[in-house]
mmCIF file of C-alpha atoms in Angstrom:
data_model
loop_
_atom_site.group_PDB
_atom_site.id
_atom_site.type_symbol
_atom_site.label_atom_id
_atom_site.label_comp_id
_atom_site.label_asym_id
_atom_site.label_seq_id
_atom_site.Cartn_x
_atom_site.Cartn_y
_atom_site.Cartn_z
ATOM 1 C CA UNK A 1 -6.060 3.389 -6.116
ATOM 2 C CA UNK A 2 -4.242 1.083 -3.713
ATOM 3 C CA UNK A 3 -0.507 0.819 -3.194
ATOM 4 C CA UNK A 4 0.613 -2.436 -1.629
ATOM 5 C CA UNK A 5 3.750 -1.392 0.160
ATOM 6 C CA UNK A 6 6.232 -2.237 2.885
ATOM 7 C CA UNK A 7 7.510 0.719 4.873
ATOM 8 C CA UNK A 8 11.212 -0.106 4.534
ATOM 9 C CA UNK A 9 11.014 -1.214 0.898
ATOM 10 C CA UNK A 10 13.049 1.197 -1.208
ATOM 11 C CA UNK A 11 11.050 0.222 -4.288
ATOM 12 C CA UNK A 12 7.821 1.132 -2.488
ATOM 13 C CA UNK A 13 9.481 4.378 -1.376
ATOM 14 C CA UNK A 14 10.021 5.224 -5.055
ATOM 15 C CA UNK A 15 6.339 4.846 -5.897
ATOM 16 C CA UNK A 16 5.110 6.727 -2.839
ATOM 17 C CA UNK A 17 7.380 9.625 -3.795
ATOM 18 C CA UNK A 18 6.216 9.728 -7.414
ATOM 19 C CA UNK A 19 2.543 9.634 -6.438
ATOM 20 C CA UNK A 20 3.119 12.381 -3.876
ATOM 21 C CA UNK A 21 5.023 14.592 -6.326
ATOM 22 C CA UNK A 22 2.116 14.392 -8.759
ATOM 23 C CA UNK A 23 -0.549 14.858 -6.086
ATOM 24 C CA UNK A 24 -2.214 11.511 -6.782
ATOM 25 C CA UNK A 25 -4.372 10.135 -3.976
ATOM 26 C CA UNK A 26 -3.805 6.522 -2.991
ATOM 27 C CA UNK A 27 -4.497 4.115 -0.150
ATOM 28 C CA UNK A 28 -1.543 2.306 1.399
ATOM 29 C CA UNK A 29 -2.045 -1.403 2.021
ATOM 30 C CA UNK A 30 0.817 -2.702 4.178
ATOM 31 C CA UNK A 31 2.535 -5.945 3.177
ATOM 32 C CA UNK A 32 4.864 -7.125 5.940
ATOM 33 C CA UNK A 33 7.805 -8.647 4.085
ATOM 34 C CA UNK A 34 9.503 -9.768 7.280
ATOM 35 C CA UNK A 35 6.384 -11.657 8.404
ATOM 36 C CA UNK A 36 6.055 -13.217 4.938
ATOM 37 C CA UNK A 37 2.768 -11.585 3.914
ATOM 38 C CA UNK A 38 4.038 -11.462 0.330
ATOM 39 C CA UNK A 39 3.907 -15.266 0.154
ATOM 40 C CA UNK A 40 0.256 -15.533 1.176
ATOM 41 C CA UNK A 41 -1.876 -17.082 -1.581
ATOM 42 C CA UNK A 42 -4.111 -14.028 -1.921
ATOM 43 C CA UNK A 43 -1.235 -11.618 -2.354
ATOM 44 C CA UNK A 44 0.764 -13.978 -4.580
ATOM 45 C CA UNK A 45 -2.244 -14.103 -6.905
ATOM 46 C CA UNK A 46 -2.195 -10.309 -7.043
ATOM 47 C CA UNK A 47 1.572 -10.151 -7.557
ATOM 48 C CA UNK A 48 3.107 -13.427 -8.799
ATOM 49 C CA UNK A 49 6.568 -12.019 -8.084
ATOM 50 C CA UNK A 50 5.667 -12.019 -4.370
ATOM 51 C CA UNK A 51 7.188 -8.631 -3.777
ATOM 52 C CA UNK A 52 6.307 -4.980 -3.437
ATOM 53 C CA UNK A 53 5.229 -2.539 -4.681
ATOM 54 C CA UNK A 54 1.959 -3.489 -6.306
ATOM 55 C CA UNK A 55 -0.303 -0.736 -7.630
ATOM 56 C CA UNK A 56 -3.980 -1.616 -8.002
ATOM 57 C CA UNK A 57 -5.806 0.926 -10.170
ATOM 58 C CA UNK A 58 -9.413 1.922 -9.631
ATOM 59 C CA UNK A 59 -10.531 -0.159 -12.615
ATOM 60 C CA UNK A 60 -8.988 -3.296 -11.150
ATOM 61 C CA UNK A 61 -5.822 -3.282 -13.249
ATOM 62 C CA UNK A 62 -2.799 -4.413 -11.253
ATOM 63 C CA UNK A 63 0.725 -3.180 -11.961
ATOM 64 C CA UNK A 64 3.970 -4.569 -10.551
ATOM 65 C CA UNK A 65 7.695 -3.719 -10.693
ATOM 66 C CA UNK A 66 8.589 -0.235 -9.489
ATOM 67 C CA UNK A 67 10.285 1.026 -12.635
ATOM 68 C CA UNK A 68 7.373 -0.089 -14.816
ATOM 69 C CA UNK A 69 4.947 1.551 -12.386
ATOM 70 C CA UNK A 70 6.978 4.768 -12.437
ATOM 71 C CA UNK A 71 6.820 4.779 -16.236
ATOM 72 C CA UNK A 72 3.055 4.315 -16.152
ATOM 73 C CA UNK A 73 2.570 7.060 -13.569
ATOM 74 C CA UNK A 74 4.677 9.532 -15.516
ATOM 75 C CA UNK A 75 2.946 8.789 -18.818
ATOM 76 C CA UNK A 76 -0.538 9.027 -17.290
ATOM 77 C CA UNK A 77 0.021 12.078 -15.091
ATOM 78 C CA UNK A 78 2.756 14.007 -16.947
ATOM 79 C CA UNK A 79 3.096 16.930 -14.540
ATOM 80 C CA UNK A 80 5.593 17.278 -13.049
ATOM 81 C CA UNK A 81 7.571 15.246 -15.543
ATOM 82 C CA UNK A 82 9.822 12.620 -13.985
ATOM 83 C CA UNK A 83 11.236 11.014 -17.133
ATOM 84 C CA UNK A 84 12.564 13.456 -19.757
ATOM 85 C CA UNK A 85 10.952 13.462 -23.191
ATOM 86 C CA UNK A 86 14.219 14.277 -24.968
ATOM 87 C CA UNK A 87 15.811 10.923 -25.931
ATOM 88 C CA UNK A 88 19.373 11.904 -25.025
ATOM 89 C CA UNK A 89 18.457 13.418 -21.685
ATOM 90 C CA UNK A 90 16.171 10.484 -20.939
ATOM 91 C CA UNK A 91 19.034 8.056 -21.574
ATOM 92 C CA UNK A 92 21.309 9.946 -19.180
ATOM 93 C CA UNK A 93 18.675 10.158 -16.457
ATOM 94 C CA UNK A 94 17.703 6.507 -16.818
ATOM 95 C CA UNK A 95 21.350 5.433 -16.671
ATOM 96 C CA UNK A 96 21.506 6.839 -13.146
ATOM 97 C CA UNK A 97 18.089 5.515 -12.129
ATOM 98 C CA UNK A 98 18.847 2.068 -13.542
ATOM 99 C CA UNK A 99 22.234 1.888 -11.836
ATOM 100 C CA UNK A 100 20.305 1.993 -8.574
ATOM 101 C CA UNK A 101 17.307 -0.053 -9.701
ATOM 102 C CA UNK A 102 19.096 -2.745 -11.708
ATOM 103 C CA UNK A 103 22.654 -2.916 -10.345
ATOM 104 C CA UNK A 104 22.331 -2.061 -6.646
ATOM 105 C CA UNK A 105 18.858 -2.970 -5.448
ATOM 106 C CA UNK A 106 18.620 -6.569 -6.741
ATOM 107 C CA UNK A 107 21.734 -7.688 -4.843
ATOM 108 C CA UNK A 108 20.503 -5.971 -1.658
ATOM 109 C CA UNK A 109 17.031 -7.493 -1.844
ATOM 110 C CA UNK A 110 15.636 -9.151 1.289
ATOM 111 C CA UNK A 111 15.140 -12.420 -0.596
ATOM 112 C CA UNK A 112 18.749 -12.569 -1.742
ATOM 113 C CA UNK A 113 20.102 -11.731 1.705
ATOM 114 C CA UNK A 114 17.896 -14.453 3.141
ATOM 115 C CA UNK A 115 19.419 -16.948 0.717
ATOM 116 C CA UNK A 116 22.946 -15.876 1.630
ATOM 117 C CA UNK A 117 22.132 -16.623 5.252
ATOM 118 C CA UNK A 118 20.132 -19.826 4.823
ATOM 119 C CA UNK A 119 22.020 -21.510 1.976
ATOM 120 C CA UNK A 120 25.540 -20.225 2.484
ATOM 121 C CA UNK A 121 25.562 -19.625 6.256
ATOM 122 C CA UNK A 122 26.426 -15.942 5.941
ATOM 123 C CA UNK A 123 26.561 -14.204 9.309
ATOM 124 C CA UNK A 124 24.632 -10.951 9.870
ATOM 125 C CA UNK A 125 27.969 -9.113 9.658
ATOM 126 C CA UNK A 126 28.830 -10.768 6.345
ATOM 127 C CA UNK A 127 25.379 -9.969 4.955
ATOM 128 C CA UNK A 128 25.786 -6.326 5.933
ATOM 129 C CA UNK A 129 29.256 -6.217 4.363
ATOM 130 C CA UNK A 130 27.769 -7.668 1.148
ATOM 131 C CA UNK A 131 25.064 -5.005 0.985
ATOM 132 C CA UNK A 132 27.433 -2.147 1.738
ATOM 133 C CA UNK A 133 29.907 -3.357 -0.884
ATOM 134 C CA UNK A 134 27.340 -3.245 -3.687
ATOM 135 C CA UNK A 135 25.875 0.066 -2.564
ATOM 136 C CA UNK A 136 29.351 1.593 -2.531
ATOM 137 C CA UNK A 137 30.054 0.207 -6.000
ATOM 138 C CA UNK A 138 26.778 1.538 -7.368
ATOM 139 C CA UNK A 139 27.093 4.906 -5.681
ATOM 140 C CA UNK A 140 30.591 5.326 -7.148
ATOM 141 C CA UNK A 141 29.112 4.858 -10.625
ATOM 142 C CA UNK A 142 26.220 7.220 -9.934
ATOM 143 C CA UNK A 143 28.550 9.882 -8.542
ATOM 144 C CA UNK A 144 30.535 9.755 -11.792
ATOM 145 C CA UNK A 145 27.401 9.907 -13.966
ATOM 146 C CA UNK A 146 25.870 12.965 -12.299
ATOM 147 C CA UNK A 147 26.376 16.258 -14.169
ATOM 148 C CA UNK A 148 28.279 19.064 -12.489
ATOM 149 C CA UNK A 149 26.506 22.160 -11.251
ATOM 150 C CA UNK A 150 22.895 20.964 -11.383
ATOM 151 C CA UNK A 151 20.725 21.513 -8.328
ATOM 152 C CA UNK A 152 19.068 18.106 -8.341
ATOM 153 C CA UNK A 153 20.453 15.065 -10.160
ATOM 154 C CA UNK A 154 19.588 16.643 -13.511
ATOM 155 C CA UNK A 155 18.359 20.218 -13.545
ATOM 156 C CA UNK A 156 16.342 22.250 -11.075
ATOM 157 C CA UNK A 157 13.575 19.776 -10.225
ATOM 158 C CA UNK A 158 13.576 16.181 -8.985
ATOM 159 C CA UNK A 159 13.028 13.362 -11.441
ATOM 160 C CA UNK A 160 13.217 9.563 -11.487
ATOM 161 C CA UNK A 161 16.972 9.635 -10.822
ATOM 162 C CA UNK A 162 16.490 11.661 -7.626
ATOM 163 C CA UNK A 163 13.711 9.307 -6.546
ATOM 164 C CA UNK A 164 15.898 6.221 -6.948
ATOM 165 C CA UNK A 165 18.906 7.860 -5.306
ATOM 166 C CA UNK A 166 16.994 9.110 -2.267
ATOM 167 C CA UNK A 167 15.311 5.775 -1.633
ATOM 168 C CA UNK A 168 18.602 3.879 -1.853
ATOM 169 C CA UNK A 169 20.410 6.321 0.427
ATOM 170 C CA UNK A 170 17.825 5.495 3.087
ATOM 171 C CA UNK A 171 19.051 1.896 2.914
ATOM 172 C CA UNK A 172 22.677 2.986 2.843
ATOM 173 C CA UNK A 173 22.236 4.990 6.030
ATOM 174 C CA UNK A 174 20.459 2.067 7.645
ATOM 175 C CA UNK A 175 23.374 -0.286 6.996
ATOM 176 C CA UNK A 176 26.201 2.139 7.721
ATOM 177 C CA UNK A 177 27.625 2.989 4.291
ATOM 178 C CA UNK A 178 30.195 5.774 4.486
ATOM 179 C CA UNK A 179 28.416 8.462 2.487
ATOM 180 C CA UNK A 180 31.061 11.143 3.013
ATOM 181 C CA UNK A 181 32.784 10.062 -0.203
ATOM 182 C CA UNK A 182 29.614 10.675 -2.230
ATOM 183 C CA UNK A 183 29.012 14.441 -1.900
ATOM 184 C CA UNK A 184 26.644 14.787 -4.863
ATOM 185 C CA UNK A 185 24.486 11.875 -3.752
ATOM 186 C CA UNK A 186 24.184 13.139 -0.188
ATOM 187 C CA UNK A 187 23.467 16.678 -1.411
ATOM 188 C CA UNK A 188 20.664 15.367 -3.619
ATOM 189 C CA UNK A 189 19.207 13.303 -0.785
ATOM 190 C CA UNK A 190 19.144 16.232 1.633
ATOM 191 C CA UNK A 191 17.638 18.528 -0.983
ATOM 192 C CA UNK A 192 14.961 15.970 -1.836
ATOM 193 C CA UNK A 193 14.024 15.403 1.810
ATOM 194 C CA UNK A 194 13.291 19.120 2.092
ATOM 195 C CA UNK A 195 10.502 18.485 -0.434
ATOM 196 C CA UNK A 196 7.258 17.495 1.318
ATOM 197 C CA UNK A 197 6.489 14.798 -1.252
ATOM 198 C CA UNK A 198 9.714 12.987 -0.408
ATOM 199 C CA UNK A 199 9.337 13.606 3.323
ATOM 200 C CA UNK A 200 5.819 12.150 3.357
ATOM 201 C CA UNK A 201 7.044 9.102 1.410
ATOM 202 C CA UNK A 202 9.903 8.443 3.825
ATOM 203 C CA UNK A 203 9.756 4.985 5.443
ATOM 204 C CA UNK A 204 9.556 6.388 8.980
ATOM 205 C CA UNK A 205 6.355 8.247 8.061
ATOM 206 C CA UNK A 206 4.401 5.200 6.839
ATOM 207 C CA UNK A 207 1.401 3.713 8.679
ATOM 208 C CA UNK A 208 3.175 0.366 9.088
ATOM 209 C CA UNK A 209 6.487 1.866 10.229
ATOM 210 C CA UNK A 210 8.158 0.186 13.185
ATOM 211 C CA UNK A 211 10.688 2.626 14.531
#
């Protein structure tokens, strides 16, 4: 199994974490988004969306889009379970995960930021302000959606919500979001990073990391 990944990609971070939590072996194939590797003809044929992550299974099947890949991983290797089976609990967990994956991440994507700079002459400072604004908005919603008193986002073990939160907080720290107003989110991140699966998936610990 091969995971086409970029070290700083939060969506790739999600998949690395899920694979690690389930003890699934995989080979990392770096795709340098800054250098434009994702636009090379060979990679674009593999992933028409020209992004990461891409998961290539041993039988040659290729999967794209992190949330779809997470669903596949959890259905194929159910232990530990990352997406609850109970419909009500699943809806609550996915509301948090999707707030990050669908509301926050798309407007912080490298491609969008590039367009803000190239088409609308946004300065680096304006681009950073844009990203921080949407992370703060999304984190405010997540903070309100998290149940009180649970150890992780929901319950005593990490699930897809914790994975999405932890990956996005990496980006928030990178761009200087004030996280002091999000105590539950920062608590979850710190707790998750104490887990070896999350620590090994961290961007700084990837073979293509440039730190």
